Amino acid sequence: MSKINAIVALALDEDIGTGDVSASLLDDKIVSAQIIARESAVICGTQYAQMAFLLLDESIQIAWQLGDGDNIQAGQVLAILSGSSRAIISAERVALNFLQTLSAVATQTQYLVNKIAHTNAQLLDTRKTLPGLRLAQKQAVQCGGGVNHRMGLYDCVMLKENHIIAAGSITQAVQSAGRKYPDLPLIVEVETLPQLTEILDLINIDNCKRLNLLHVPIDRVLCDNFSMADLMRAVKLVNHNVPLEASGNINESTIVAVAETGIDYISTGSITKNIQAIDLSLRFI
């Protein structure tokens, strides 16, 4: 069973349990239905919604009028369905939950991406996702024009403040990462300009040779909760020698100013956790 199947099956089991008692009151006949948008949005989650219907009755016919990443307007029909009345109504809420939540992520992502489109900054997501929906929400970010950060704790080494404290220093933490996981991307978080200077010393091959240190490529430096003035200083100090990411307290009112510092990436958990579900409805016709 694919990951999508497993996630949708779990959601259906959570909702239907031992059986949909309300749907059992209906004559089980072939009906037609529409999924309609009540507001404008960027659509995402069609695979999950489709699976919700098909896992209950694989004979249900679904004609999607738009696909993931497409923009929809209020009053527009997203999908036309035909099939068992009981199966359609039993899958309705689960299907809409996926569509409404994932479309909300895509919509908010596109909104912020458009705000910084005049800069070179790219918008990144984070690991602040709903449990069980990491893959789905990361896909939704892409639908909105954003870029995925690491998928989880397994595909990238990211050294944050507690890793650095436990290791003793940024240098020791980076050396450890380079020795144990030389083939994985490495991101290092810094909280001050002196820490950033330490990173610049580490990416200098000649300096590493002089200090008898392993030269460890650093893929990105995350400037956490820097003031706007310090972000501008960081961009100037680094001078394109390593990609810079800004994170911490970034929202729609601050993101433009952050992007205009010349930063390469901006990461925010708001696009996956501070979202309002898109208003969609399913109606028999």
PDB file of N, CA and C in Angstrom, residues 57-117:
ATOM      1  N   ASP A  57     -15.279   2.779  -2.686  1.00  0.00           N
ATOM      2  CA  ASP A  57     -15.920   2.169  -3.857  1.00  0.00           C
ATOM      3  C   ASP A  57     -15.082   2.516  -5.087  1.00  0.00           C
ATOM      4  N   GLU A  58     -14.331   1.538  -5.574  1.00  0.00           N
ATOM      5  CA  GLU A  58     -13.415   1.808  -6.684  1.00  0.00           C
ATOM      6  C   GLU A  58     -14.133   2.091  -8.000  1.00  0.00           C
ATOM      7  N   SER A  59     -15.459   1.914  -8.031  1.00  0.00           N
ATOM      8  CA  SER A  59     -16.197   2.185  -9.263  1.00  0.00           C
ATOM      9  C   SER A  59     -16.650   3.641  -9.373  1.00  0.00           C
ATOM     10  N   ILE A  60     -16.428   4.433  -8.332  1.00  0.00           N
ATOM     11  CA  ILE A  60     -16.805   5.850  -8.389  1.00  0.00           C
ATOM     12  C   ILE A  60     -16.006   6.548  -9.490  1.00  0.00           C
ATOM     13  N   GLN A  61     -16.692   7.321 -10.317  1.00  0.00           N
ATOM     14  CA  GLN A  61     -16.054   8.079 -11.387  1.00  0.00           C
ATOM     15  C   GLN A  61     -15.840   9.524 -10.930  1.00  0.00           C
ATOM     16  N   ILE A  62     -14.620  10.025 -11.105  1.00  0.00           N
ATOM     17  CA  ILE A  62     -14.292  11.394 -10.683  1.00  0.00           C
ATOM     18  C   ILE A  62     -13.651  12.125 -11.855  1.00  0.00           C
ATOM     19  N   ALA A  63     -14.279  13.208 -12.265  1.00  0.00           N
ATOM     20  CA  ALA A  63     -13.741  14.035 -13.352  1.00  0.00           C
ATOM     21  C   ALA A  63     -13.247  15.346 -12.748  1.00  0.00           C
ATOM     22  N   TRP A  64     -11.932  15.438 -12.563  1.00  0.00           N
ATOM     23  CA  TRP A  64     -11.355  16.654 -11.988  1.00  0.00           C
ATOM     24  C   TRP A  64     -11.330  17.746 -13.050  1.00  0.00           C
ATOM     25  N   GLN A  65     -11.831  18.899 -12.703  1.00  0.00           N
ATOM     26  CA  GLN A  65     -11.851  20.033 -13.616  1.00  0.00           C
ATOM     27  C   GLN A  65     -10.563  20.851 -13.518  1.00  0.00           C
ATOM     28  N   LEU A  66      -9.855  20.686 -12.405  1.00  0.00           N
ATOM     29  CA  LEU A  66      -8.574  21.359 -12.163  1.00  0.00           C
ATOM     30  C   LEU A  66      -7.652  20.382 -11.458  1.00  0.00           C
ATOM     31  N   GLY A  67      -6.351  20.660 -11.496  1.00  0.00           N
ATOM     32  CA  GLY A  67      -5.384  19.797 -10.833  1.00  0.00           C
ATOM     33  C   GLY A  67      -4.609  20.527  -9.760  1.00  0.00           C
ATOM     34  N   ASP A  68      -3.775  19.798  -9.049  1.00  0.00           N
ATOM     35  CA  ASP A  68      -2.945  20.396  -8.006  1.00  0.00           C
ATOM     36  C   ASP A  68      -2.081  21.508  -8.599  1.00  0.00           C
ATOM     37  N   GLY A  69      -2.052  22.639  -7.907  1.00  0.00           N
ATOM     38  CA  GLY A  69      -1.282  23.791  -8.360  1.00  0.00           C
ATOM     39  C   GLY A  69      -2.088  24.784  -9.167  1.00  0.00           C
ATOM     40  N   ASP A  70      -3.305  24.395  -9.576  1.00  0.00           N
ATOM     41  CA  ASP A  70      -4.162  25.312 -10.335  1.00  0.00           C
ATOM     42  C   ASP A  70      -4.903  26.263  -9.401  1.00  0.00           C
ATOM     43  N   ASN A  71      -5.193  27.447  -9.903  1.00  0.00           N
ATOM     44  CA  ASN A  71      -5.984  28.422  -9.139  1.00  0.00           C
ATOM     45  C   ASN A  71      -7.464  28.233  -9.441  1.00  0.00           C
ATOM     46  N   ILE A  72      -8.274  28.312  -8.393  1.00  0.00           N
ATOM     47  CA  ILE A  72      -9.721  28.167  -8.530  1.00  0.00           C
ATOM     48  C   ILE A  72     -10.390  29.407  -7.955  1.00  0.00           C
ATOM     49  N   GLN A  73     -11.527  29.760  -8.517  1.00  0.00           N
ATOM     50  CA  GLN A  73     -12.272  30.934  -8.062  1.00  0.00           C
ATOM     51  C   GLN A  73     -13.542  30.503  -7.342  1.00  0.00           C
ATOM     52  N   ALA A  74     -14.073  31.382  -6.514  1.00  0.00           N
ATOM     53  CA  ALA A  74     -15.312  31.099  -5.794  1.00  0.00           C
ATOM     54  C   ALA A  74     -16.424  30.772  -6.773  1.00  0.00           C
ATOM     55  N   GLY A  75     -17.150  29.692  -6.495  1.00  0.00           N
ATOM     56  CA  GLY A  75     -18.246  29.268  -7.347  1.00  0.00           C
ATOM     57  C   GLY A  75     -17.848  28.298  -8.432  1.00  0.00           C
ATOM     58  N   GLN A  76     -16.547  28.083  -8.604  1.00  0.00           N
ATOM     59  CA  GLN A  76     -16.070  27.193  -9.657  1.00  0.00           C
ATOM     60  C   GLN A  76     -16.142  25.734  -9.213  1.00  0.00           C
ATOM     61  N   VAL A  77     -16.453  24.845 -10.134  1.00  0.00           N
ATOM     62  CA  VAL A  77     -16.534  23.414  -9.844  1.00  0.00           C
ATOM     63  C   VAL A  77     -15.142  22.799  -9.940  1.00  0.00           C
ATOM     64  N   LEU A  78     -14.753  22.103  -8.893  1.00  0.00           N
ATOM     65  CA  LEU A  78     -13.446  21.454  -8.850  1.00  0.00           C
ATOM     66  C   LEU A  78     -13.514  20.031  -9.398  1.00  0.00           C
ATOM     67  N   ALA A  79     -14.588  19.323  -9.094  1.00  0.00           N
ATOM     68  CA  ALA A  79     -14.706  17.928  -9.537  1.00  0.00           C
ATOM     69  C   ALA A  79     -16.162  17.541  -9.692  1.00  0.00           C
ATOM     70  N   ILE A  80     -16.411  16.606 -10.605  1.00  0.00           N
ATOM     71  CA  ILE A  80     -17.742  16.034 -10.801  1.00  0.00           C
ATOM     72  C   ILE A  80     -17.623  14.536 -10.531  1.00  0.00           C
ATOM     73  N   LEU A  81     -18.501  14.028  -9.659  1.00  0.00           N
ATOM     74  CA  LEU A  81     -18.441  12.629  -9.253  1.00  0.00           C
ATOM     75  C   LEU A  81     -19.713  11.897  -9.666  1.00  0.00           C
ATOM     76  N   SER A  82     -19.566  10.606  -9.895  1.00  0.00           N
ATOM     77  CA  SER A  82     -20.716   9.751 -10.173  1.00  0.00           C
ATOM     78  C   SER A  82     -20.461   8.390  -9.537  1.00  0.00           C
ATOM     79  N   GLY A  83     -21.455   7.915  -8.760  1.00  0.00           N
ATOM     80  CA  GLY A  83     -21.278   6.611  -8.131  1.00  0.00           C
ATOM     81  C   GLY A  83     -22.228   6.403  -6.976  1.00  0.00           C
ATOM     82  N   SER A  84     -21.898   5.447  -6.133  1.00  0.00           N
ATOM     83  CA  SER A  84     -22.736   5.058  -4.999  1.00  0.00           C
ATOM     84  C   SER A  84     -22.983   6.228  -4.056  1.00  0.00           C
ATOM     85  N   SER A  85     -24.256   6.470  -3.777  1.00  0.00           N
ATOM     86  CA  SER A  85     -24.611   7.576  -2.880  1.00  0.00           C
ATOM     87  C   SER A  85     -24.023   7.373  -1.490  1.00  0.00           C
ATOM     88  N   ARG A  86     -24.052   6.131  -1.004  1.00  0.00           N
ATOM     89  CA  ARG A  86     -23.522   5.865   0.343  1.00  0.00           C
ATOM     90  C   ARG A  86     -22.014   6.071   0.397  1.00  0.00           C
ATOM     91  N   ALA A  87     -21.308   5.564  -0.584  1.00  0.00           N
ATOM     92  CA  ALA A  87     -19.847   5.691  -0.584  1.00  0.00           C
ATOM     93  C   ALA A  87     -19.418   7.149  -0.707  1.00  0.00           C
ATOM     94  N   ILE A  88     -20.085   7.882  -1.587  1.00  0.00           N
ATOM     95  CA  ILE A  88     -19.717   9.289  -1.787  1.00  0.00           C
ATOM     96  C   ILE A  88     -19.937  10.094  -0.521  1.00  0.00           C
ATOM     97  N   ILE A  89     -21.081   9.880   0.128  1.00  0.00           N
ATOM     98  CA  ILE A  89     -21.373  10.688   1.314  1.00  0.00           C
ATOM     99  C   ILE A  89     -20.516  10.261   2.508  1.00  0.00           C
ATOM    100  N   SER A  90     -20.111   8.972   2.543  1.00  0.00           N
ATOM    101  CA  SER A  90     -19.245   8.511   3.636  1.00  0.00           C
ATOM    102  C   SER A  90     -17.820   9.043   3.490  1.00  0.00           C
ATOM    103  N   ALA A  91     -17.368   9.192   2.245  1.00  0.00           N
ATOM    104  CA  ALA A  91     -16.001   9.678   2.002  1.00  0.00           C
ATOM    105  C   ALA A  91     -15.920  11.195   1.972  1.00  0.00           C
ATOM    106  N   GLU A  92     -17.063  11.855   1.919  1.00  0.00           N
ATOM    107  CA  GLU A  92     -17.109  13.315   1.714  1.00  0.00           C
ATOM    108  C   GLU A  92     -16.216  14.089   2.671  1.00  0.00           C
ATOM    109  N   ARG A  93     -16.377  13.889   3.961  1.00  0.00           N
ATOM    110  CA  ARG A  93     -15.658  14.702   4.929  1.00  0.00           C
ATOM    111  C   ARG A  93     -14.161  14.465   4.874  1.00  0.00           C
ATOM    112  N   VAL A  94     -13.740  13.225   4.774  1.00  0.00           N
ATOM    113  CA  VAL A  94     -12.308  12.931   4.700  1.00  0.00           C
ATOM    114  C   VAL A  94     -11.707  13.547   3.435  1.00  0.00           C
ATOM    115  N   ALA A  95     -12.393  13.381   2.312  1.00  0.00           N
ATOM    116  CA  ALA A  95     -11.897  13.947   1.051  1.00  0.00           C
ATOM    117  C   ALA A  95     -11.764  15.461   1.142  1.00  0.00           C
ATOM    118  N   LEU A  96     -12.787  16.111   1.685  1.00  0.00           N
ATOM    119  CA  LEU A  96     -12.752  17.570   1.797  1.00  0.00           C
ATOM    120  C   LEU A  96     -11.713  18.029   2.817  1.00  0.00           C
ATOM    121  N   ASN A  97     -11.529  17.265   3.885  1.00  0.00           N
ATOM    122  CA  ASN A  97     -10.508  17.637   4.876  1.00  0.00           C
ATOM    123  C   ASN A  97      -9.127  17.725   4.227  1.00  0.00           C
ATOM    124  N   PHE A  98      -8.801  16.729   3.414  1.00  0.00           N
ATOM    125  CA  PHE A  98      -7.512  16.756   2.720  1.00  0.00           C
ATOM    126  C   PHE A  98      -7.447  17.943   1.762  1.00  0.00           C
ATOM    127  N   LEU A  99      -8.471  18.112   0.949  1.00  0.00           N
ATOM    128  CA  LEU A  99      -8.472  19.198  -0.031  1.00  0.00           C
ATOM    129  C   LEU A  99      -8.410  20.569   0.629  1.00  0.00           C
ATOM    130  N   GLN A 100      -9.196  20.764   1.674  1.00  0.00           N
ATOM    131  CA  GLN A 100      -9.263  22.078   2.315  1.00  0.00           C
ATOM    132  C   GLN A 100      -7.957  22.436   3.024  1.00  0.00           C
ATOM    133  N   THR A 101      -7.376  21.453   3.699  1.00  0.00           N
ATOM    134  CA  THR A 101      -6.137  21.704   4.441  1.00  0.00           C
ATOM    135  C   THR A 101      -4.955  21.916   3.505  1.00  0.00           C
ATOM    136  N   LEU A 102      -4.796  21.031   2.522  1.00  0.00           N
ATOM    137  CA  LEU A 102      -3.652  21.129   1.623  1.00  0.00           C
ATOM    138  C   LEU A 102      -3.770  22.325   0.690  1.00  0.00           C
ATOM    139  N   SER A 103      -4.984  22.661   0.284  1.00  0.00           N
ATOM    140  CA  SER A 103      -5.175  23.860  -0.549  1.00  0.00           C
ATOM    141  C   SER A 103      -4.865  25.121   0.254  1.00  0.00           C
ATOM    142  N   ALA A 104      -5.128  25.080   1.552  1.00  0.00           N
ATOM    143  CA  ALA A 104      -4.801  26.224   2.404  1.00  0.00           C
ATOM    144  C   ALA A 104      -3.293  26.445   2.452  1.00  0.00           C
ATOM    145  N   VAL A 105      -2.528  25.357   2.565  1.00  0.00           N
ATOM    146  CA  VAL A 105      -1.065  25.462   2.571  1.00  0.00           C
ATOM    147  C   VAL A 105      -0.569  26.025   1.243  1.00  0.00           C
ATOM    148  N   ALA A 106      -1.087  25.489   0.147  1.00  0.00           N
ATOM    149  CA  ALA A 106      -0.661  25.953  -1.181  1.00  0.00           C
ATOM    150  C   ALA A 106      -1.020  27.420  -1.402  1.00  0.00           C
ATOM    151  N   THR A 107      -2.195  27.800  -0.925  1.00  0.00           N
ATOM    152  CA  THR A 107      -2.668  29.179  -1.110  1.00  0.00           C
ATOM    153  C   THR A 107      -1.827  30.169  -0.316  1.00  0.00           C
ATOM    154  N   GLN A 108      -1.548  29.852   0.944  1.00  0.00           N
ATOM    155  CA  GLN A 108      -0.736  30.739   1.773  1.00  0.00           C
ATOM    156  C   GLN A 108       0.693  30.816   1.257  1.00  0.00           C
ATOM    157  N   THR A 109       1.200  29.684   0.769  1.00  0.00           N
ATOM    158  CA  THR A 109       2.548  29.676   0.202  1.00  0.00           C
ATOM    159  C   THR A 109       2.625  30.590  -1.015  1.00  0.00           C
ATOM    160  N   GLN A 110       1.655  30.460  -1.925  1.00  0.00           N
ATOM    161  CA  GLN A 110       1.660  31.303  -3.120  1.00  0.00           C
ATOM    162  C   GLN A 110       1.559  32.783  -2.750  1.00  0.00           C
ATOM    163  N   TYR A 111       0.773  33.090  -1.754  1.00  0.00           N
ATOM    164  CA  TYR A 111       0.616  34.477  -1.308  1.00  0.00           C
ATOM    165  C   TYR A 111       1.964  35.066  -0.886  1.00  0.00           C
ATOM    166  N   LEU A 112       2.723  34.313  -0.077  1.00  0.00           N
ATOM    167  CA  LEU A 112       4.013  34.813   0.396  1.00  0.00           C
ATOM    168  C   LEU A 112       5.061  34.802  -0.719  1.00  0.00           C
ATOM    169  N   VAL A 113       5.027  33.779  -1.563  1.00  0.00           N
ATOM    170  CA  VAL A 113       5.955  33.728  -2.693  1.00  0.00           C
ATOM    171  C   VAL A 113       5.760  34.941  -3.595  1.00  0.00           C
ATOM    172  N   ASN A 114       4.534  35.308  -3.839  1.00  0.00           N
ATOM    173  CA  ASN A 114       4.251  36.479  -4.686  1.00  0.00           C
ATOM    174  C   ASN A 114       4.747  37.771  -4.050  1.00  0.00           C
ATOM    175  N   LYS A 115       4.707  37.840  -2.722  1.00  0.00           N
ATOM    176  CA  LYS A 115       5.145  39.057  -2.030  1.00  0.00           C
ATOM    177  C   LYS A 115       6.649  39.291  -2.195  1.00  0.00           C
ATOM    178  N   ILE A 116       7.416  38.209  -2.347  1.00  0.00           N
ATOM    179  CA  ILE A 116       8.879  38.368  -2.446  1.00  0.00           C
ATOM    180  C   ILE A 116       9.394  38.054  -3.859  1.00  0.00           C
ATOM    181  N   ALA A 117       8.478  38.015  -4.825  1.00  0.00           N
ATOM    182  CA  ALA A 117       8.851  37.645  -6.197  1.00  0.00           C
ATOM    183  C   ALA A 117       9.833  38.620  -6.838  1.00  0.00           C
TER     184      ALA A 117
END
